[in-house]
PDB file of N, CA and C in Angstrom:
ATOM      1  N   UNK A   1       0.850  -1.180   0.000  1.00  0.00           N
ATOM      2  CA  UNK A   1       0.000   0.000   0.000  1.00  0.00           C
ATOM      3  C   UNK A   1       0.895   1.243   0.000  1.00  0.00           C
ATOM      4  N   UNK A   2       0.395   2.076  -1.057  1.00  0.00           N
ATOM      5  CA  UNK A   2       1.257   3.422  -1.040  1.00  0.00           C
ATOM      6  C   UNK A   2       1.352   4.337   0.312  1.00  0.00           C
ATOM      7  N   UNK A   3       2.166   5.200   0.217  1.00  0.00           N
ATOM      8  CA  UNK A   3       1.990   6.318   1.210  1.00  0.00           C
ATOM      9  C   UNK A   3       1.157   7.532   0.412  1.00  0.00           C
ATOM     10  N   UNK A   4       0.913   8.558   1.564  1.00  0.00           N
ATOM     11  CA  UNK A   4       0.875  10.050   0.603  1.00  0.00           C
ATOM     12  C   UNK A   4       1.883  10.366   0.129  1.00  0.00           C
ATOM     13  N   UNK A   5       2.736  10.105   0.406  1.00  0.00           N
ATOM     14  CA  UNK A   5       3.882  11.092  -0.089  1.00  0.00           C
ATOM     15  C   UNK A   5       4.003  10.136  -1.815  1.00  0.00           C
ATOM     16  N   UNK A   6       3.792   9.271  -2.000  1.00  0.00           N
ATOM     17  CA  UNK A   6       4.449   8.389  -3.256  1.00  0.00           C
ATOM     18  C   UNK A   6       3.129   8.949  -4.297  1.00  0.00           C
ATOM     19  N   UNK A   7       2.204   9.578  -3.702  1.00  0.00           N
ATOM     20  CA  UNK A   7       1.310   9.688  -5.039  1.00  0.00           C
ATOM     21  C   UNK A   7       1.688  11.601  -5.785  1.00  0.00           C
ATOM     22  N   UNK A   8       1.577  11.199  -6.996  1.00  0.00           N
ATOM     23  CA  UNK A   8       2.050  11.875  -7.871  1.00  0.00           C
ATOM     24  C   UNK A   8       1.015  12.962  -8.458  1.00  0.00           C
ATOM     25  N   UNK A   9       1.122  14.185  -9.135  1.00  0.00           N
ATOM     26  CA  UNK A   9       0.049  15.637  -8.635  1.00  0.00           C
ATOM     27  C   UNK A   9      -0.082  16.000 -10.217  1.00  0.00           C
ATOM     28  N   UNK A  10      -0.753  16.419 -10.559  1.00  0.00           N
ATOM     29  CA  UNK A  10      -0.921  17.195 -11.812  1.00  0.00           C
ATOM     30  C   UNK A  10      -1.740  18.134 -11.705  1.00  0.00           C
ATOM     31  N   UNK A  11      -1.533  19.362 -12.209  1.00  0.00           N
ATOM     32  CA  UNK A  11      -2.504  20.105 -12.595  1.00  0.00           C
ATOM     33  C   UNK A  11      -3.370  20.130 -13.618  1.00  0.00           C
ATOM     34  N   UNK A  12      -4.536  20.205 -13.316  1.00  0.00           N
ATOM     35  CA  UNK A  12      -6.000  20.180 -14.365  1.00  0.00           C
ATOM     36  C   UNK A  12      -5.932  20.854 -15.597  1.00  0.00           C
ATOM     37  N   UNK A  13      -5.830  20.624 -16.592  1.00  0.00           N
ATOM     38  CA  UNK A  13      -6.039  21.952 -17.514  1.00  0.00           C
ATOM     39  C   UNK A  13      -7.299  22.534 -17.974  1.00  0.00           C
ATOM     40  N   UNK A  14      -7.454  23.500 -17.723  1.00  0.00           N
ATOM     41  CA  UNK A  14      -8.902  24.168 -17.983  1.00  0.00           C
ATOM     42  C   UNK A  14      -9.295  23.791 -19.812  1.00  0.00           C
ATOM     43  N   UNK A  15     -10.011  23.471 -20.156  1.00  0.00           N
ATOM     44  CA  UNK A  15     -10.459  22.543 -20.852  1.00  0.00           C
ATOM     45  C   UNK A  15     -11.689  23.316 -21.929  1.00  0.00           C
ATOM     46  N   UNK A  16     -12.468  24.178 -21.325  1.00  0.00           N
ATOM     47  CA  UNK A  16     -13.662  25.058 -21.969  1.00  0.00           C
ATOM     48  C   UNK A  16     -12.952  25.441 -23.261  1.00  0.00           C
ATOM     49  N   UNK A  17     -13.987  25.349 -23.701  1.00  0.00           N
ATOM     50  CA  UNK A  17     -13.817  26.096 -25.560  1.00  0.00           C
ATOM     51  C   UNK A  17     -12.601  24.817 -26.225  1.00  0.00           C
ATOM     52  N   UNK A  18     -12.118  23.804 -25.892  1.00  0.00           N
ATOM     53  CA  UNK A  18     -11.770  23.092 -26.773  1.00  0.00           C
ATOM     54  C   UNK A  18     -12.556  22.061 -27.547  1.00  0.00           C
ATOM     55  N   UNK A  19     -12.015  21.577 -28.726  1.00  0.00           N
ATOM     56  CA  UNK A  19     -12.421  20.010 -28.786  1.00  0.00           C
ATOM     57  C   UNK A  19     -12.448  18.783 -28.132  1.00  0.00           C
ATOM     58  N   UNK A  20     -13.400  18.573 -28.185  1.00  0.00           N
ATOM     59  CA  UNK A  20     -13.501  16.739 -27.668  1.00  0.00           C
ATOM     60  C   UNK A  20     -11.871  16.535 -27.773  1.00  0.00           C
ATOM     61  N   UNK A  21     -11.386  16.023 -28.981  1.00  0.00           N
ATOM     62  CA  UNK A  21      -9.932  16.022 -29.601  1.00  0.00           C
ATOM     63  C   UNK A  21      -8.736  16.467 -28.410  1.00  0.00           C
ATOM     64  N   UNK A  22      -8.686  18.170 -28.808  1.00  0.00           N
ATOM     65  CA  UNK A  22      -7.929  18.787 -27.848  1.00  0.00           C
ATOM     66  C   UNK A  22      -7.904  18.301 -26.549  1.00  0.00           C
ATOM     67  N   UNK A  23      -8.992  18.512 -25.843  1.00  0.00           N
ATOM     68  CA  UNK A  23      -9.412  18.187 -24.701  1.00  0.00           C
ATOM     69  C   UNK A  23      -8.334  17.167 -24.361  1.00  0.00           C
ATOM     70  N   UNK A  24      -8.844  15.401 -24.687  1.00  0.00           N
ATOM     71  CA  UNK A  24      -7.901  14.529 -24.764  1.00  0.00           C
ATOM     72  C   UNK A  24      -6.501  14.729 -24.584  1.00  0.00           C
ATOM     73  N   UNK A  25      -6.240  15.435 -25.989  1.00  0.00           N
ATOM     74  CA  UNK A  25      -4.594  15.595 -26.037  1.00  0.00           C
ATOM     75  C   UNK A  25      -4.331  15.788 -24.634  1.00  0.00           C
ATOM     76  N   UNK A  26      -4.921  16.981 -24.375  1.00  0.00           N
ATOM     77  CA  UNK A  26      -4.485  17.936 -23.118  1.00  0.00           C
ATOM     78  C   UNK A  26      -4.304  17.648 -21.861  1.00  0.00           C
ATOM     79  N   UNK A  27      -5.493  16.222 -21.832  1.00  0.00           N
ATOM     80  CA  UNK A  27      -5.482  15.645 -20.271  1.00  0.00           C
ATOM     81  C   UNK A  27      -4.434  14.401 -19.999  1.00  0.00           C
ATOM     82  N   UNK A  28      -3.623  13.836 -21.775  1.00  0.00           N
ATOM     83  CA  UNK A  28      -2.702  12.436 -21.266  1.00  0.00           C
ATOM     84  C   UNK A  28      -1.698  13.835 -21.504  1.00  0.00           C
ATOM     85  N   UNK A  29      -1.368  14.727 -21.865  1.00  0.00           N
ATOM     86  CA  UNK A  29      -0.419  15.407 -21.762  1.00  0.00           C
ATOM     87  C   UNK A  29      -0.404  16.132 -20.341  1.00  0.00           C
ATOM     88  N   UNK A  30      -1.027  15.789 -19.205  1.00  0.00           N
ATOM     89  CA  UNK A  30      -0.817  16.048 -18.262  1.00  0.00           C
ATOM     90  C   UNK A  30      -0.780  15.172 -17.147  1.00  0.00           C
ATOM     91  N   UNK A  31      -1.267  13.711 -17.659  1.00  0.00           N
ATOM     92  CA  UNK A  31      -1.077  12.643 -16.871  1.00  0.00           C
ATOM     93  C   UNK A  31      -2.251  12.150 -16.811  1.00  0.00           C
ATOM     94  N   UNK A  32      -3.731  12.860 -17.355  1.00  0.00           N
ATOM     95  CA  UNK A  32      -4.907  12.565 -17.012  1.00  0.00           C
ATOM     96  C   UNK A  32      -5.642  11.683 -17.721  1.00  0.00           C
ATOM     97  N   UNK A  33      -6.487  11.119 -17.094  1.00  0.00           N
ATOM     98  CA  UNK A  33      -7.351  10.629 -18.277  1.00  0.00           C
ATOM     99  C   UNK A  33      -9.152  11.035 -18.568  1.00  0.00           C
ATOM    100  N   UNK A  34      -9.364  10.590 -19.998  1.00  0.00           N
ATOM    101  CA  UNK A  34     -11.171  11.130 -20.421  1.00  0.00           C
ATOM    102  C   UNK A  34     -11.809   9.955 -20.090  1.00  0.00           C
ATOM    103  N   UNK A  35     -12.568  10.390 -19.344  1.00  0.00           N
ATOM    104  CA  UNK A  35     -13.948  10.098 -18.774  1.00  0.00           C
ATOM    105  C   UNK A  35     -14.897   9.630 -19.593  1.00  0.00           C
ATOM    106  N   UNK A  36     -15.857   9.752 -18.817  1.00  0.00           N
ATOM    107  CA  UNK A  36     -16.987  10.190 -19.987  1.00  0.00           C
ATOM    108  C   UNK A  36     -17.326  11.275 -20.750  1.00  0.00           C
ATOM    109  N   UNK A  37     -17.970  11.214 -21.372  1.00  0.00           N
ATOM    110  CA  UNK A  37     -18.112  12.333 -22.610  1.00  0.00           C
ATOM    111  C   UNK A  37     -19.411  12.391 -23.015  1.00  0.00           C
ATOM    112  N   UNK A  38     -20.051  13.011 -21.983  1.00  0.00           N
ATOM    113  CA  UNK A  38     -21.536  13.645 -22.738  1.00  0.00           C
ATOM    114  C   UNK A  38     -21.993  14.383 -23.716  1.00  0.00           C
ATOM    115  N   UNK A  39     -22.912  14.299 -24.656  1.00  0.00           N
ATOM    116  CA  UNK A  39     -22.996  15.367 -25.628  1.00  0.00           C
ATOM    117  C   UNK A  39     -24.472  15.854 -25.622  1.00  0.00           C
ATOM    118  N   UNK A  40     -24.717  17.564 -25.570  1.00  0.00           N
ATOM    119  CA  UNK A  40     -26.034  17.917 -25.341  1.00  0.00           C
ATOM    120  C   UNK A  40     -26.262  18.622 -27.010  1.00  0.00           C
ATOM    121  N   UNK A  41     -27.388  18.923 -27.190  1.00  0.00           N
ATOM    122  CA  UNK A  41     -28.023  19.626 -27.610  1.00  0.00           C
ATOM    123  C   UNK A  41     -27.404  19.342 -29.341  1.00  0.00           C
ATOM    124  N   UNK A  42     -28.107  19.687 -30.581  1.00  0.00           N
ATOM    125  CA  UNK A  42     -27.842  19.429 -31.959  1.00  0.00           C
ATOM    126  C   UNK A  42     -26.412  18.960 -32.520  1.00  0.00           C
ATOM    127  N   UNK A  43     -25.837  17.652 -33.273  1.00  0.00           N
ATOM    128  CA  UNK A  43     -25.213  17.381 -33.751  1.00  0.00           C
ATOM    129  C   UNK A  43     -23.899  18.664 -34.667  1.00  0.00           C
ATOM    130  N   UNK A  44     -23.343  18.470 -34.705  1.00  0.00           N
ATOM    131  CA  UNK A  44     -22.147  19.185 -35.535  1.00  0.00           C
ATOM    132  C   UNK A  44     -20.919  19.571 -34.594  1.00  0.00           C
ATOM    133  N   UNK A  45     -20.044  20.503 -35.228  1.00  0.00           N
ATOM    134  CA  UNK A  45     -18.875  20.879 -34.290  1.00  0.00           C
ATOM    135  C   UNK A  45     -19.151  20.808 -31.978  1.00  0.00           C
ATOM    136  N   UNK A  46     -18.772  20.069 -31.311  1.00  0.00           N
ATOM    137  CA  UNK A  46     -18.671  19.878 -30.497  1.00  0.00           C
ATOM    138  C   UNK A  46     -17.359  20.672 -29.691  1.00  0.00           C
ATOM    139  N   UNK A  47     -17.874  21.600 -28.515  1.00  0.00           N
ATOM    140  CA  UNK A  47     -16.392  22.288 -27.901  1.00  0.00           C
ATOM    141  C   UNK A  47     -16.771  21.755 -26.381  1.00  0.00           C
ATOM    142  N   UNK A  48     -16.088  21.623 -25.360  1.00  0.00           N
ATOM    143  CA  UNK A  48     -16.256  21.511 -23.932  1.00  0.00           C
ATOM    144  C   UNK A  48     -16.554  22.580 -23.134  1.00  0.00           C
ATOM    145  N   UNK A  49     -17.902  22.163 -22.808  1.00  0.00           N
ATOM    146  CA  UNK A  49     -18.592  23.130 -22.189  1.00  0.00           C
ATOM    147  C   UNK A  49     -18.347  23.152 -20.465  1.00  0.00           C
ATOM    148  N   UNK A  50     -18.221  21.755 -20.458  1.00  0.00           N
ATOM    149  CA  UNK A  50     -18.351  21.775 -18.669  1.00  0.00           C
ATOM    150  C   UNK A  50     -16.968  20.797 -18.104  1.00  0.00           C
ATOM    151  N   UNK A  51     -16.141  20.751 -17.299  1.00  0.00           N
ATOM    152  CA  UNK A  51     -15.377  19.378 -16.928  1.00  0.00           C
ATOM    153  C   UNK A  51     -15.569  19.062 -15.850  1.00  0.00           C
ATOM    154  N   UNK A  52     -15.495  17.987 -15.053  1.00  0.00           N
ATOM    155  CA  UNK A  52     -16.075  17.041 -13.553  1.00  0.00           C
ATOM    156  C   UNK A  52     -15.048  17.570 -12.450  1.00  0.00           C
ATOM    157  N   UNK A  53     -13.209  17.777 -13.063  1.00  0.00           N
ATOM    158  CA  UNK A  53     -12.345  18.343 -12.351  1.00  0.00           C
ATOM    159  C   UNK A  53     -12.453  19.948 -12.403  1.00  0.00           C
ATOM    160  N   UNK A  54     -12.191  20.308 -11.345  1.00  0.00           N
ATOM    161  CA  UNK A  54     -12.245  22.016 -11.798  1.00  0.00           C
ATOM    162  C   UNK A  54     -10.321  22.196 -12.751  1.00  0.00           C
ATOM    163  N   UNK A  55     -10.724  23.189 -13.572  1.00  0.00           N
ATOM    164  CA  UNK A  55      -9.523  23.569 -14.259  1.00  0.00           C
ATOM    165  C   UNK A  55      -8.442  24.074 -13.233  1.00  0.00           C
ATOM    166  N   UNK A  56      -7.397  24.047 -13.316  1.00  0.00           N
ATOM    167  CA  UNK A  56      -6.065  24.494 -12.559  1.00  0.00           C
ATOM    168  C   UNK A  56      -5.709  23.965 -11.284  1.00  0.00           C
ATOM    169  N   UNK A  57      -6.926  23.092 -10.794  1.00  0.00           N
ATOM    170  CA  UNK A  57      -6.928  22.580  -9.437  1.00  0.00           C
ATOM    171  C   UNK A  57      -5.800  21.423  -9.812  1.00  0.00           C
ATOM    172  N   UNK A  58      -5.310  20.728  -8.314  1.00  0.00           N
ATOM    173  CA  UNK A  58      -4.132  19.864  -8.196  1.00  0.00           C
ATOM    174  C   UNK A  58      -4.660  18.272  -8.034  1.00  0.00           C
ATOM    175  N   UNK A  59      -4.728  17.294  -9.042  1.00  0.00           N
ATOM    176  CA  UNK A  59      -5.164  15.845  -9.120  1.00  0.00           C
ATOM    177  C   UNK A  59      -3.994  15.001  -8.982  1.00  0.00           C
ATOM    178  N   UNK A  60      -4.396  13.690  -8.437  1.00  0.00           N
ATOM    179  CA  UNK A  60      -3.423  12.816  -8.792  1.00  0.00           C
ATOM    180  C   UNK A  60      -3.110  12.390  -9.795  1.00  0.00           C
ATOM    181  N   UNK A  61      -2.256  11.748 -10.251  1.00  0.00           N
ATOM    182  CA  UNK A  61      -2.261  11.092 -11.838  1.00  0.00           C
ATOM    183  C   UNK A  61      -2.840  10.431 -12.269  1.00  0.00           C
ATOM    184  N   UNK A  62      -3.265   9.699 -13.143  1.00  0.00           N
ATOM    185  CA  UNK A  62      -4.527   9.126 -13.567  1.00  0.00           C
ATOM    186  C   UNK A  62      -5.812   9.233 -13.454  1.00  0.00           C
ATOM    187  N   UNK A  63      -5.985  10.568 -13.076  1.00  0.00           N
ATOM    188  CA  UNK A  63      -7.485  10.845 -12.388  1.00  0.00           C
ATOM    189  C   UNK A  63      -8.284  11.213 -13.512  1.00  0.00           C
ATOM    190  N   UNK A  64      -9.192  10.438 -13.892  1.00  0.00           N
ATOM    191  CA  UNK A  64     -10.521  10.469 -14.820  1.00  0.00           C
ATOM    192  C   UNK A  64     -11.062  12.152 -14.909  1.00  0.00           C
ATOM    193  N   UNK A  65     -11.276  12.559 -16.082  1.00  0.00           N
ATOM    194  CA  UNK A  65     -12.109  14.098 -16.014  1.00  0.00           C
ATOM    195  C   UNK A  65     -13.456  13.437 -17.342  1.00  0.00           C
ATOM    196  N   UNK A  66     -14.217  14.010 -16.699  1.00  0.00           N
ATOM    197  CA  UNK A  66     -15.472  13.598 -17.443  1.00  0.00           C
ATOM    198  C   UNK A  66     -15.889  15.225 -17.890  1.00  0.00           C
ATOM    199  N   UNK A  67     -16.454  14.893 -19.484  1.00  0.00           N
ATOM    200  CA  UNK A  67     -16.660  15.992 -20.320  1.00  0.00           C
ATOM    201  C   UNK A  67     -18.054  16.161 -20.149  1.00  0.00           C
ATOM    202  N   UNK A  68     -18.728  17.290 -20.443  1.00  0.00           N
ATOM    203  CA  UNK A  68     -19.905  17.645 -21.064  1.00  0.00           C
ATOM    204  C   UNK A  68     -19.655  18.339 -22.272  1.00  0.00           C
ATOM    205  N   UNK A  69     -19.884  18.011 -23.057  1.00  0.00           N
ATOM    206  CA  UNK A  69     -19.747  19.157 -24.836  1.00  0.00           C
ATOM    207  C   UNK A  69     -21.003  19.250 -25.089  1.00  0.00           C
ATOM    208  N   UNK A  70     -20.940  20.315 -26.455  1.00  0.00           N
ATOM    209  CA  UNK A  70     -22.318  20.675 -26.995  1.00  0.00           C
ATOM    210  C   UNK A  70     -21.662  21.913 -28.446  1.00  0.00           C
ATOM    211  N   UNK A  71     -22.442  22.047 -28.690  1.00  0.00           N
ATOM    212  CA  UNK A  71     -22.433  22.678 -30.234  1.00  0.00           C
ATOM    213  C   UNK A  71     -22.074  24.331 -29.816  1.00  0.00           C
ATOM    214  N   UNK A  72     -20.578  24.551 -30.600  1.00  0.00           N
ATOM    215  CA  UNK A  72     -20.560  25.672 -30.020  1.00  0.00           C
ATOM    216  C   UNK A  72     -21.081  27.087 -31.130  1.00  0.00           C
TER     217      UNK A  72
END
Protein backbone atom coordinates (compact mmCIF):
# COMPACT_ATOMS: atom_id res chain seq x y z
CA UNK A 1 0.00 0.00 0.00
CA UNK A 2 1.26 3.42 -1.04
CA UNK A 3 1.99 6.32 1.21
CA UNK A 4 0.87 10.05 0.60
CA UNK A 5 3.88 11.09 -0.09
CA UNK A 6 4.45 8.39 -3.26
CA UNK A 7 1.31 9.69 -5.04
CA UNK A 8 2.05 11.87 -7.87
CA UNK A 9 0.05 15.64 -8.63
CA UNK A 10 -0.92 17.20 -11.81
CA UNK A 11 -2.50 20.11 -12.60
CA UNK A 12 -6.00 20.18 -14.37
CA UNK A 13 -6.04 21.95 -17.51
CA UNK A 14 -8.90 24.17 -17.98
CA UNK A 15 -10.46 22.54 -20.85
CA UNK A 16 -13.66 25.06 -21.97
CA UNK A 17 -13.82 26.10 -25.56
CA UNK A 18 -11.77 23.09 -26.77
CA UNK A 19 -12.42 20.01 -28.79
CA UNK A 20 -13.50 16.74 -27.67
CA UNK A 21 -9.93 16.02 -29.60
CA UNK A 22 -7.93 18.79 -27.85
CA UNK A 23 -9.41 18.19 -24.70
CA UNK A 24 -7.90 14.53 -24.76
CA UNK A 25 -4.59 15.60 -26.04
CA UNK A 26 -4.49 17.94 -23.12
CA UNK A 27 -5.48 15.65 -20.27
CA UNK A 28 -2.70 12.44 -21.27
CA UNK A 29 -0.42 15.41 -21.76
CA UNK A 30 -0.82 16.05 -18.26
CA UNK A 31 -1.08 12.64 -16.87
CA UNK A 32 -4.91 12.56 -17.01
CA UNK A 33 -7.35 10.63 -18.28
CA UNK A 34 -11.17 11.13 -20.42
CA UNK A 35 -13.95 10.10 -18.77
CA UNK A 36 -16.99 10.19 -19.99
CA UNK A 37 -18.11 12.33 -22.61
CA UNK A 38 -21.54 13.64 -22.74
CA UNK A 39 -23.00 15.37 -25.63
CA UNK A 40 -26.03 17.92 -25.34
CA UNK A 41 -28.02 19.63 -27.61
CA UNK A 42 -27.84 19.43 -31.96
CA UNK A 43 -25.21 17.38 -33.75
CA UNK A 44 -22.15 19.18 -35.53
CA UNK A 45 -18.88 20.88 -34.29
CA UNK A 46 -18.67 19.88 -30.50
CA UNK A 47 -16.39 22.29 -27.90
CA UNK A 48 -16.26 21.51 -23.93
CA UNK A 49 -18.59 23.13 -22.19
CA UNK A 50 -18.35 21.78 -18.67
CA UNK A 51 -15.38 19.38 -16.93
CA UNK A 52 -16.07 17.04 -13.55
CA UNK A 53 -12.35 18.34 -12.35
CA UNK A 54 -12.25 22.02 -11.80
CA UNK A 55 -9.52 23.57 -14.26
CA UNK A 56 -6.07 24.49 -12.56
CA UNK A 57 -6.93 22.58 -9.44
CA UNK A 58 -4.13 19.86 -8.20
CA UNK A 59 -5.16 15.85 -9.12
CA UNK A 60 -3.42 12.82 -8.79
CA UNK A 61 -2.26 11.09 -11.84
CA UNK A 62 -4.53 9.13 -13.57
CA UNK A 63 -7.48 10.85 -12.39
CA UNK A 64 -10.52 10.47 -14.82
CA UNK A 65 -12.11 14.10 -16.01
CA UNK A 66 -15.47 13.60 -17.44
CA UNK A 67 -16.66 15.99 -20.32
CA UNK A 68 -19.90 17.65 -21.06
CA UNK A 69 -19.75 19.16 -24.84
CA UNK A 70 -22.32 20.68 -27.00
CA UNK A 71 -22.43 22.68 -30.23
CA UNK A 72 -20.56 25.67 -30.02
Amino acid sequence: MGTLSSIRLTRVPNLAGKTPAEASAALRAAGLELGVVREIGPAGAMIVLEQSTLALTVAPVGTRVNLLVGRC
